[in-house]
CSV table of C-alpha atoms in Angstrom, one decimal:
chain,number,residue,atom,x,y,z
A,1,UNK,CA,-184.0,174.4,-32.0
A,2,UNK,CA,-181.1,173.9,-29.5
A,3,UNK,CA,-178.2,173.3,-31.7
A,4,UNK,CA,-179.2,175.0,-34.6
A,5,UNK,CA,-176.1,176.9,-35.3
A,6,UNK,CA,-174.3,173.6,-35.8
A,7,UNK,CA,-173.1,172.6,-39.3
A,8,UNK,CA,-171.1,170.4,-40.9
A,9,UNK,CA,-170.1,166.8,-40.2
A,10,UNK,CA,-169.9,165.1,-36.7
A,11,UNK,CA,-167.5,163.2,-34.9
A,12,UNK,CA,-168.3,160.6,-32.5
A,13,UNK,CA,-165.4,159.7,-30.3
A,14,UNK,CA,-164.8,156.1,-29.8
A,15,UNK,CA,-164.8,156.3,-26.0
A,16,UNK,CA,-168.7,157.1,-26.2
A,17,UNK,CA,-170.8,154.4,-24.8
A,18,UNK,CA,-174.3,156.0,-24.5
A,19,UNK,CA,-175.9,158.6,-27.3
A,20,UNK,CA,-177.8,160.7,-24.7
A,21,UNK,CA,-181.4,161.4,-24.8
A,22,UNK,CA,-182.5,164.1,-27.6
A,23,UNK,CA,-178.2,164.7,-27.9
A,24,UNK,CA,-178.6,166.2,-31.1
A,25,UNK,CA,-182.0,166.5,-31.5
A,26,UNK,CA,-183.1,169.0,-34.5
A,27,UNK,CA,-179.4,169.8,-35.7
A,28,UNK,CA,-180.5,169.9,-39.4
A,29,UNK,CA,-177.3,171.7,-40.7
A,30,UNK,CA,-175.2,168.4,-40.1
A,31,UNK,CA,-174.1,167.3,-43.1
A,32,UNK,CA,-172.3,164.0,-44.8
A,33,UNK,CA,-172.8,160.7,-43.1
A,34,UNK,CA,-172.9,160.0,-39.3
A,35,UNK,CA,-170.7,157.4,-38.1
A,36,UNK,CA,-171.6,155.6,-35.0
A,37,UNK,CA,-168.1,154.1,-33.5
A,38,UNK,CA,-168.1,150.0,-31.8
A,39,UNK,CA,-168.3,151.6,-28.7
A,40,UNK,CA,-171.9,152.6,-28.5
A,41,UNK,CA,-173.9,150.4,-26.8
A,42,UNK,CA,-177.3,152.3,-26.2
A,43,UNK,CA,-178.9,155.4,-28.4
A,44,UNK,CA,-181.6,157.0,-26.8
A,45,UNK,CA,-185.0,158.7,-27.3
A,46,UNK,CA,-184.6,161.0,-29.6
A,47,UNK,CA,-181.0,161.2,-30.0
A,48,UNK,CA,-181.1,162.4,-33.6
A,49,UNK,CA,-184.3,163.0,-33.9
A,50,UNK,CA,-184.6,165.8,-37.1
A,51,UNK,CA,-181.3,165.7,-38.5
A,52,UNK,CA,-182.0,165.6,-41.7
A,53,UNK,CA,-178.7,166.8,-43.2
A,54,UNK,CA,-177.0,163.0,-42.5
A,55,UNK,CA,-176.8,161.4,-45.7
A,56,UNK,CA,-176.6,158.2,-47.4
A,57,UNK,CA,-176.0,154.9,-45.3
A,58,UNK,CA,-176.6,154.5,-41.8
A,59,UNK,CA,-174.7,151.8,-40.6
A,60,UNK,CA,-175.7,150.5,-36.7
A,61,UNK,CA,-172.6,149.0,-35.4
A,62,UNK,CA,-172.7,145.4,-33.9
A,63,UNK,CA,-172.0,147.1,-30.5
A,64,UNK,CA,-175.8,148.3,-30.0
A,65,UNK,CA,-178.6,146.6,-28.3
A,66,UNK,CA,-181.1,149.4,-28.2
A,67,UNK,CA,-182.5,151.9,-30.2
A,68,UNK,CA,-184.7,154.4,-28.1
A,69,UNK,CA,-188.0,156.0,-29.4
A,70,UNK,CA,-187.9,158.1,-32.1
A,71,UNK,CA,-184.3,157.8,-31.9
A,72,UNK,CA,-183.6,159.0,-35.8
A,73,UNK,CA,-187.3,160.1,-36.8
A,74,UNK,CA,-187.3,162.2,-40.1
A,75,UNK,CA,-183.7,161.9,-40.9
A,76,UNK,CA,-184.9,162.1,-44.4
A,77,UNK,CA,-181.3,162.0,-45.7
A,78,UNK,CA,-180.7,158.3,-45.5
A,79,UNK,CA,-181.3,155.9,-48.0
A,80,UNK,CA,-179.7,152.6,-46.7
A,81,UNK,CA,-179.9,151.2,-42.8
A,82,UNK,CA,-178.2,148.6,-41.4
A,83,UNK,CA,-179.5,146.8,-38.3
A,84,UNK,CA,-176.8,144.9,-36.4
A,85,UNK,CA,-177.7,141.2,-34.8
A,86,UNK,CA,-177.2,141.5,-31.7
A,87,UNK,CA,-180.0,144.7,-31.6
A,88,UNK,CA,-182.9,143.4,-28.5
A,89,UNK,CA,-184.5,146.5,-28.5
A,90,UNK,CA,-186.3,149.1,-31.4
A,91,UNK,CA,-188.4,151.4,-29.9
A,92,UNK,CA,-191.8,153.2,-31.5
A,93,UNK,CA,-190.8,155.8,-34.2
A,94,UNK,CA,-187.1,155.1,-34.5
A,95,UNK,CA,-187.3,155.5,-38.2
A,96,UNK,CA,-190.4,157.5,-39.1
A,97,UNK,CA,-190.3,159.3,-41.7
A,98,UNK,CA,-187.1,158.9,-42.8
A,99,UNK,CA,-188.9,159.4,-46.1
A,100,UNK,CA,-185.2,158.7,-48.7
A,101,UNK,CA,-185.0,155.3,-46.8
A,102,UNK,CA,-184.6,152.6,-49.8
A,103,UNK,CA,-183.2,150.2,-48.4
A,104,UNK,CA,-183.0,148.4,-44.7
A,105,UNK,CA,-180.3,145.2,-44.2
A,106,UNK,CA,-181.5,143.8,-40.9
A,107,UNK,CA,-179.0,141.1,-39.6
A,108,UNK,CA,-181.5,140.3,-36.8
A,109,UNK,CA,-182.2,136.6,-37.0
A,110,UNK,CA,-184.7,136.5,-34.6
A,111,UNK,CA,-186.7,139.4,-35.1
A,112,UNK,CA,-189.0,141.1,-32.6
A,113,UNK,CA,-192.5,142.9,-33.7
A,114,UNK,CA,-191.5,146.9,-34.0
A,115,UNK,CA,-193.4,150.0,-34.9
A,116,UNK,CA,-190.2,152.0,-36.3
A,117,UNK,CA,-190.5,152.7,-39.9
A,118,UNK,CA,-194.0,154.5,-40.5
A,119,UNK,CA,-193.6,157.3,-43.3
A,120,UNK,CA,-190.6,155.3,-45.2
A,121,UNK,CA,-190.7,155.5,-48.4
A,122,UNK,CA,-193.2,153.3,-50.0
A,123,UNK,CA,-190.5,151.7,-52.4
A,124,UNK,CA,-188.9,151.0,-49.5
A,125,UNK,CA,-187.1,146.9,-49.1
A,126,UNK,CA,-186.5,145.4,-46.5
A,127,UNK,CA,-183.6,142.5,-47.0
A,128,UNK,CA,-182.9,139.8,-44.0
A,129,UNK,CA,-180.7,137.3,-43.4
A,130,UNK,CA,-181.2,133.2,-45.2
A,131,UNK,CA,-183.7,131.2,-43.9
A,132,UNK,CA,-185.4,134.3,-41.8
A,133,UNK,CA,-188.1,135.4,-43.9
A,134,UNK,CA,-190.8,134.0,-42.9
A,135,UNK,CA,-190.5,135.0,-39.0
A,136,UNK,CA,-190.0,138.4,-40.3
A,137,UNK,CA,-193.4,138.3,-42.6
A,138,UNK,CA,-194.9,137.1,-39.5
A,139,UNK,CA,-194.5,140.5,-37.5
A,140,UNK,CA,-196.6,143.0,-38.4
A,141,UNK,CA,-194.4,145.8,-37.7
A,142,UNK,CA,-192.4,144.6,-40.2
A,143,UNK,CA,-194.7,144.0,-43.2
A,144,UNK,CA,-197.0,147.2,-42.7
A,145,UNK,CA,-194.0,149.1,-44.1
A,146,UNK,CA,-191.9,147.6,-46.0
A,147,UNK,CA,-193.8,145.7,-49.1
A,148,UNK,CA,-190.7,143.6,-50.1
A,149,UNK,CA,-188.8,141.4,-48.2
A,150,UNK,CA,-186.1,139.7,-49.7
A,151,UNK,CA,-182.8,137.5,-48.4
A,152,UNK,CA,-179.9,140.2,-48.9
A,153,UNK,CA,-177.1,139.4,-50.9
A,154,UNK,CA,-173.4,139.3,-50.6
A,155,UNK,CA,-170.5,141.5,-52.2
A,156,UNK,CA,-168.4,138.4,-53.6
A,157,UNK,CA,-168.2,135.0,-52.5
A,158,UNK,CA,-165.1,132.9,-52.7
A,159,UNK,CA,-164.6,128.8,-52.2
A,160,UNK,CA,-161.9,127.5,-50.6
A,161,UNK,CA,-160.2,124.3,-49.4
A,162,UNK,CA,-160.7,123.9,-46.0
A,163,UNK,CA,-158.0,121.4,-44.4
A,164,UNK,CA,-159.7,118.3,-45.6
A,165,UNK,CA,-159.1,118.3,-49.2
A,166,UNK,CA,-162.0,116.6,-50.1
A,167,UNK,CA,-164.5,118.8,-49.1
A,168,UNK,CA,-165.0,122.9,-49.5
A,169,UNK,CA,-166.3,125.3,-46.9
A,170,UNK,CA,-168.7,128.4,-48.6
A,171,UNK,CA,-168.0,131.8,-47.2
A,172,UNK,CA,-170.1,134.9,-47.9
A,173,UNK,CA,-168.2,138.4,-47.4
A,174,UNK,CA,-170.4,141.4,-45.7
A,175,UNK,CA,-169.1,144.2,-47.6
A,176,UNK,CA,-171.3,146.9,-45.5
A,177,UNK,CA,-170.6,145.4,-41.9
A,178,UNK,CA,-167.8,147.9,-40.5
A,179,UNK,CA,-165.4,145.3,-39.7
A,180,UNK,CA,-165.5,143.3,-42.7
A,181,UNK,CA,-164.9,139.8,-41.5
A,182,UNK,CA,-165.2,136.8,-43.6
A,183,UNK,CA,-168.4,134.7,-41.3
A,184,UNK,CA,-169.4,131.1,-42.5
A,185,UNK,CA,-173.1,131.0,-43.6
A,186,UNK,CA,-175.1,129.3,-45.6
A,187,UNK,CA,-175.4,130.9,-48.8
A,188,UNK,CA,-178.7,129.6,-50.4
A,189,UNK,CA,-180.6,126.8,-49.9
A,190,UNK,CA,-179.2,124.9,-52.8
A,191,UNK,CA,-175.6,125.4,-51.2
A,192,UNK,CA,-174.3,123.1,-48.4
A,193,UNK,CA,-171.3,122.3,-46.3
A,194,UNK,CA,-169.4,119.4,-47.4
């Protein structure tokens, strides 16, 4: 292994754009959880392939489109992914066994067939955004692995007056997305905008 003497946590500087191809492939002594800054774009083959000292939550930022193959194969230390909306691109592998890997939060509302979570565990659920589940139970690369898909849920949800005051506008808060905006959605399908 190439980088086997590292140890410890890792730093990605904001004015990286590009995770490189196998970059830190097989540096298992990295430890804690691996923060990907806004201004990655693109992580390639490999990139992290075997680092399986990252723990808990792996959180894509909305800045990346692509996700190369194998790109964070058995990085059995995470239990929770997030998968950004604007992603166009998963390649084979990307999370195989990544065997602690309870829980996946895709934001992808139009979602693509993939072949990136063989070897999760089998527990594993797979939560997607309202009014989505049925394009994602009609991709096979998403239904061979994960047994339950479910809408995911929000942190806290407040109402408030919107100018008009005679009608109220729903907002549901992200409590996991990095930049923890407020973004109007439609909650459930028994709530509406007035």
């Amino acid at each position: 292994c190439r980088c086997d003497g590292f140890s410890g946590s890792l730093t990605i500087p904001n004015s990286v754009t590009s995770i490189g191809r196998s970059a830190f492939a097989g540096c298992k002594r990295f430890s804690g959880s691996l923060v990907i800054p806004n201004s990655v774009t693109n992580i390639e083959e490999y990139a992290f392939d075997c680092c399986e000292g990252f723990n808990g939550s792996l959180i894509i930022p909305n800045s990346v489109t692509s996700i190369g193959d194998y790109a964070f194969q058995s990085c059995i230390g995470f239990s929770d992914l997030s998968i950004p909306q604007n992603i166009i691109s998963i390649g084979n592998g990307s999370f195989n066994y990544c065997r602690n890997l309870i829980r996946v939060k895709s934001y992808i509302e139009n979602p693509f067939n993939i072949n990136a979570f063989n070897g999760i565990s089998s527990s594993a659920k797979l939560e997607v955004p309202i009014g989505t589940k049925s394009k994602y139970q009609a991709l096979s690369g998403w239904t061979q692995n994960f047994k339950e898909i479910v809408y995911y849920t929000c942190a806290s949800v407040s109402v408030s007056p919107d100018p008009d005051p005679g009608s109220l506008q729903l907002y549901q808060f992200h409590a996991d997305r990095r930049d923890q905006r407020l973004f109007p959605e439609k909650l459930c399908d028994a709530c509406y905008y007035t």
